[in-house]
């Protein structure tokens, strides 16, 4: 995709994926490839390159669970080589160091039904839980937890300039997208 001066986008390539692969989150990886968060699949995280070749993370063992939509998600924190995986049903956030192979499983009373995940300010990790945002270090330490006045949080992203946080909820009949200013 490219954008012209009027912010019109132009398709530059289409990558075909197998019909059984359902993707609900995409994160940039290395060398033009992407990390895919999948559901209704026996492998909840895959890598796809610009030629449509998909592979798995070698040396990382994901839970042997069949994840339905809205029950897991991942992101990749390139600055720390950390793949972050949320498990909604088990109330756990897994941090996988893709270079050292180290795995940290984060369980904490503040992590309730984690789903959405993204890179936060200063290389931290932000996790959208049932009604709060939990901020973690890349070592799995809980830094803070904040309510955002919504329930059933789903998606979370920080702006490129790290000044705003966007959070969505999926409460039936009252879906919302809220923007928050990030204080430094």
mmCIF file of C-alpha atoms in Angstrom:
data_model
loop_
_atom_site.group_PDB
_atom_site.id
_atom_site.type_symbol
_atom_site.label_atom_id
_atom_site.label_comp_id
_atom_site.label_asym_id
_atom_site.label_seq_id
_atom_site.Cartn_x
_atom_site.Cartn_y
_atom_site.Cartn_z
ATOM 1 C CA UNK A 1 0.000 0.000 0.000
ATOM 2 C CA UNK A 2 1.182 3.501 -0.692
ATOM 3 C CA UNK A 3 -0.426 6.857 0.017
ATOM 4 C CA UNK A 4 -0.488 9.889 -2.263
ATOM 5 C CA UNK A 5 -0.563 13.551 -1.179
ATOM 6 C CA UNK A 6 -4.366 13.371 -0.787
ATOM 7 C CA UNK A 7 -4.136 10.320 1.500
ATOM 8 C CA UNK A 8 -5.565 8.009 -1.134
ATOM 9 C CA UNK A 9 -4.186 4.517 -0.852
ATOM 10 C CA UNK A 10 -2.969 2.300 -3.663
ATOM 11 C CA UNK A 11 -2.760 -1.474 -3.455
ATOM 12 C CA UNK A 12 0.794 -2.658 -4.069
ATOM 13 C CA UNK A 13 0.465 -6.396 -3.441
ATOM 14 C CA UNK A 14 -2.037 -9.094 -2.490
ATOM 15 C CA UNK A 15 -0.840 -12.066 -0.460
ATOM 16 C CA UNK A 16 -3.053 -15.124 -0.580
ATOM 17 C CA UNK A 17 -3.424 -17.158 2.598
ATOM 18 C CA UNK A 18 -4.970 -20.595 3.016
ATOM 19 C CA UNK A 19 -8.773 -20.470 3.299
ATOM 20 C CA UNK A 20 -8.660 -22.028 6.777
ATOM 21 C CA UNK A 21 -6.392 -19.287 8.168
ATOM 22 C CA UNK A 22 -8.419 -16.651 10.023
ATOM 23 C CA UNK A 23 -6.405 -13.591 11.031
ATOM 24 C CA UNK A 24 -7.524 -10.986 13.555
ATOM 25 C CA UNK A 25 -4.306 -9.056 14.178
ATOM 26 C CA UNK A 26 -1.217 -8.258 12.109
ATOM 27 C CA UNK A 27 2.064 -6.894 13.458
ATOM 28 C CA UNK A 28 5.234 -6.002 11.522
ATOM 29 C CA UNK A 29 8.085 -8.471 11.992
ATOM 30 C CA UNK A 30 11.534 -8.546 10.373
ATOM 31 C CA UNK A 31 12.513 -8.180 6.708
ATOM 32 C CA UNK A 32 9.071 -7.150 5.489
ATOM 33 C CA UNK A 33 7.317 -10.104 7.077
ATOM 34 C CA UNK A 34 4.424 -10.006 9.540
ATOM 35 C CA UNK A 35 3.284 -11.812 12.669
ATOM 36 C CA UNK A 36 -0.299 -13.015 12.317
ATOM 37 C CA UNK A 37 -2.602 -13.638 15.255
ATOM 38 C CA UNK A 38 -4.989 -16.395 14.139
ATOM 39 C CA UNK A 39 -8.106 -18.076 15.510
ATOM 40 C CA UNK A 40 -10.048 -21.260 14.749
ATOM 41 C CA UNK A 41 -6.623 -22.764 14.171
ATOM 42 C CA UNK A 42 -4.312 -25.171 15.976
ATOM 43 C CA UNK A 43 -1.455 -22.639 15.744
ATOM 44 C CA UNK A 44 -2.492 -19.220 17.100
ATOM 45 C CA UNK A 45 0.588 -17.348 15.852
ATOM 46 C CA UNK A 46 2.271 -17.499 12.449
ATOM 47 C CA UNK A 47 4.755 -15.509 10.392
ATOM 48 C CA UNK A 48 4.034 -14.623 6.755
ATOM 49 C CA UNK A 49 6.537 -13.058 4.376
ATOM 50 C CA UNK A 50 5.849 -10.772 1.417
ATOM 51 C CA UNK A 51 5.692 -13.797 -0.905
ATOM 52 C CA UNK A 52 2.891 -15.409 1.116
ATOM 53 C CA UNK A 53 5.135 -18.077 2.629
ATOM 54 C CA UNK A 54 4.082 -18.690 6.204
ATOM 55 C CA UNK A 55 6.169 -20.256 8.933
ATOM 56 C CA UNK A 56 6.081 -20.763 12.667
ATOM 57 C CA UNK A 57 8.238 -19.531 15.508
ATOM 58 C CA UNK A 58 10.772 -22.289 16.109
ATOM 59 C CA UNK A 59 11.590 -23.008 19.729
ATOM 60 C CA UNK A 60 8.432 -21.367 21.043
ATOM 61 C CA UNK A 61 5.736 -23.639 22.413
ATOM 62 C CA UNK A 62 2.282 -22.146 22.328
ATOM 63 C CA UNK A 63 -0.549 -23.625 24.377
ATOM 64 C CA UNK A 64 -2.075 -26.619 22.614
ATOM 65 C CA UNK A 65 -5.524 -25.040 22.559
ATOM 66 C CA UNK A 66 -7.999 -24.375 19.770
ATOM 67 C CA UNK A 67 -8.615 -20.634 20.087
ATOM 68 C CA UNK A 68 -11.905 -19.141 18.974
ATOM 69 C CA UNK A 69 -12.194 -15.551 17.804
ATOM 70 C CA UNK A 70 -11.681 -13.086 20.648
ATOM 71 C CA UNK A 71 -9.795 -15.512 22.910
ATOM 72 C CA UNK A 72 -6.163 -14.789 22.015
ATOM 73 C CA UNK A 73 -4.042 -12.168 20.334
ATOM 74 C CA UNK A 74 -0.394 -11.376 19.802
ATOM 75 C CA UNK A 75 1.962 -8.561 18.947
ATOM 76 C CA UNK A 76 5.701 -8.267 18.416
ATOM 77 C CA UNK A 77 7.903 -5.741 20.237
ATOM 78 C CA UNK A 78 10.831 -5.485 17.806
ATOM 79 C CA UNK A 79 12.972 -3.267 20.039
ATOM 80 C CA UNK A 80 13.145 -6.111 22.600
ATOM 81 C CA UNK A 81 12.591 -9.161 20.328
ATOM 82 C CA UNK A 82 9.520 -10.028 22.387
ATOM 83 C CA UNK A 83 6.459 -11.811 21.039
ATOM 84 C CA UNK A 84 3.498 -11.137 23.338
ATOM 85 C CA UNK A 85 0.585 -13.587 23.420
ATOM 86 C CA UNK A 86 -2.639 -13.149 25.400
ATOM 87 C CA UNK A 87 -4.868 -16.015 26.512
ATOM 88 C CA UNK A 88 -8.329 -14.713 27.429
ATOM 89 C CA UNK A 89 -9.610 -17.951 28.955
ATOM 90 C CA UNK A 90 -6.544 -18.676 31.103
ATOM 91 C CA UNK A 91 -6.001 -15.047 32.269
ATOM 92 C CA UNK A 92 -2.370 -15.136 31.207
ATOM 93 C CA UNK A 93 0.024 -13.080 29.093
ATOM 94 C CA UNK A 94 3.014 -14.955 27.661
ATOM 95 C CA UNK A 95 6.207 -13.157 26.668
ATOM 96 C CA UNK A 96 8.495 -15.046 24.308
ATOM 97 C CA UNK A 97 11.996 -13.718 23.633
ATOM 98 C CA UNK A 98 12.571 -14.710 20.008
ATOM 99 C CA UNK A 99 16.369 -14.462 20.330
ATOM 100 C CA UNK A 100 17.090 -16.149 23.657
ATOM 101 C CA UNK A 101 14.109 -18.527 23.734
ATOM 102 C CA UNK A 102 13.188 -17.364 27.242
ATOM 103 C CA UNK A 103 9.486 -17.528 28.102
ATOM 104 C CA UNK A 104 7.787 -15.516 30.841
ATOM 105 C CA UNK A 105 4.185 -16.314 31.778
ATOM 106 C CA UNK A 106 2.533 -13.378 33.494
ATOM 107 C CA UNK A 107 -0.341 -14.100 35.843
ATOM 108 C CA UNK A 108 -1.581 -11.396 38.161
ATOM 109 C CA UNK A 109 -4.925 -10.513 39.727
ATOM 110 C CA UNK A 110 -4.930 -7.372 37.542
ATOM 111 C CA UNK A 111 -4.826 -9.477 34.365
ATOM 112 C CA UNK A 112 -8.466 -10.463 33.939
ATOM 113 C CA UNK A 113 -9.586 -11.730 30.511
ATOM 114 C CA UNK A 114 -6.661 -10.234 28.546
ATOM 115 C CA UNK A 115 -7.227 -9.875 24.830
ATOM 116 C CA UNK A 116 -5.921 -6.791 22.986
ATOM 117 C CA UNK A 117 -2.207 -6.108 23.169
ATOM 118 C CA UNK A 118 0.193 -3.548 21.729
ATOM 119 C CA UNK A 119 3.527 -1.888 22.300
ATOM 120 C CA UNK A 120 3.219 0.955 24.777
ATOM 121 C CA UNK A 121 5.394 3.945 25.614
ATOM 122 C CA UNK A 122 9.117 3.282 26.087
ATOM 123 C CA UNK A 123 8.904 -0.300 24.843
ATOM 124 C CA UNK A 124 6.376 -1.337 27.481
ATOM 125 C CA UNK A 125 3.450 -3.650 26.765
ATOM 126 C CA UNK A 126 -0.188 -2.561 27.057
ATOM 127 C CA UNK A 127 -2.817 -5.258 27.542
ATOM 128 C CA UNK A 128 -6.561 -4.655 27.217
ATOM 129 C CA UNK A 129 -8.328 -6.712 29.864
ATOM 130 C CA UNK A 130 -12.056 -6.967 30.590
ATOM 131 C CA UNK A 131 -12.317 -3.355 31.865
ATOM 132 C CA UNK A 132 -8.736 -2.160 32.458
ATOM 133 C CA UNK A 133 -5.479 -1.519 30.675
ATOM 134 C CA UNK A 134 -2.483 -3.244 32.274
ATOM 135 C CA UNK A 135 1.014 -1.971 31.523
ATOM 136 C CA UNK A 136 3.844 -4.540 31.661
ATOM 137 C CA UNK A 137 7.585 -4.421 31.248
ATOM 138 C CA UNK A 138 9.151 -6.732 28.674
ATOM 139 C CA UNK A 139 10.288 -8.835 31.672
ATOM 140 C CA UNK A 140 6.673 -9.381 32.709
ATOM 141 C CA UNK A 141 6.472 -7.012 35.659
ATOM 142 C CA UNK A 142 3.151 -5.209 36.147
ATOM 143 C CA UNK A 143 3.821 -1.460 36.118
ATOM 144 C CA UNK A 144 0.300 -0.095 36.404
ATOM 145 C CA UNK A 145 -3.356 -0.842 35.864
ATOM 146 C CA UNK A 146 -5.938 1.738 34.826
ATOM 147 C CA UNK A 147 -9.676 1.663 34.304
ATOM 148 C CA UNK A 148 -10.934 3.283 31.113
ATOM 149 C CA UNK A 149 -14.672 3.475 31.840
ATOM 150 C CA UNK A 150 -15.622 0.689 29.429
ATOM 151 C CA UNK A 151 -16.191 -3.053 29.678
ATOM 152 C CA UNK A 152 -15.326 -5.861 27.265
ATOM 153 C CA UNK A 153 -12.229 -4.165 25.892
ATOM 154 C CA UNK A 154 -11.042 -5.620 22.610
ATOM 155 C CA UNK A 155 -8.519 -3.613 20.581
ATOM 156 C CA UNK A 156 -5.768 -1.313 21.775
ATOM 157 C CA UNK A 157 -3.137 0.718 19.901
ATOM 158 C CA UNK A 158 -0.766 3.583 20.635
ATOM 159 C CA UNK A 159 -0.235 6.321 18.055
ATOM 160 C CA UNK A 160 3.099 6.550 16.239
ATOM 161 C CA UNK A 161 4.103 9.599 18.276
ATOM 162 C CA UNK A 162 3.147 7.804 21.541
ATOM 163 C CA UNK A 163 0.825 10.676 22.469
ATOM 164 C CA UNK A 164 -2.547 8.889 22.173
ATOM 165 C CA UNK A 165 -4.022 5.553 23.145
ATOM 166 C CA UNK A 166 -7.004 4.153 21.222
ATOM 167 C CA UNK A 167 -9.166 1.535 22.958
ATOM 168 C CA UNK A 168 -12.289 -0.192 21.670
ATOM 169 C CA UNK A 169 -14.971 -2.140 23.482
ATOM 170 C CA UNK A 170 -17.360 -4.732 22.153
ATOM 171 C CA UNK A 171 -20.243 -4.383 24.578
ATOM 172 C CA UNK A 172 -23.302 -5.474 22.627
ATOM 173 C CA UNK A 173 -25.340 -2.440 21.579
ATOM 174 C CA UNK A 174 -22.721 0.005 22.882
ATOM 175 C CA UNK A 175 -19.509 -0.477 20.908
ATOM 176 C CA UNK A 176 -17.111 2.401 21.458
ATOM 177 C CA UNK A 177 -13.709 3.659 20.429
ATOM 178 C CA UNK A 178 -12.124 6.002 22.943
ATOM 179 C CA UNK A 179 -8.961 8.039 22.597
ATOM 180 C CA UNK A 180 -6.799 8.894 25.610
ATOM 181 C CA UNK A 181 -3.909 11.288 25.923
ATOM 182 C CA UNK A 182 -0.751 9.584 27.171
ATOM 183 C CA UNK A 183 0.959 11.669 29.819
ATOM 184 C CA UNK A 184 4.731 11.562 29.937
#
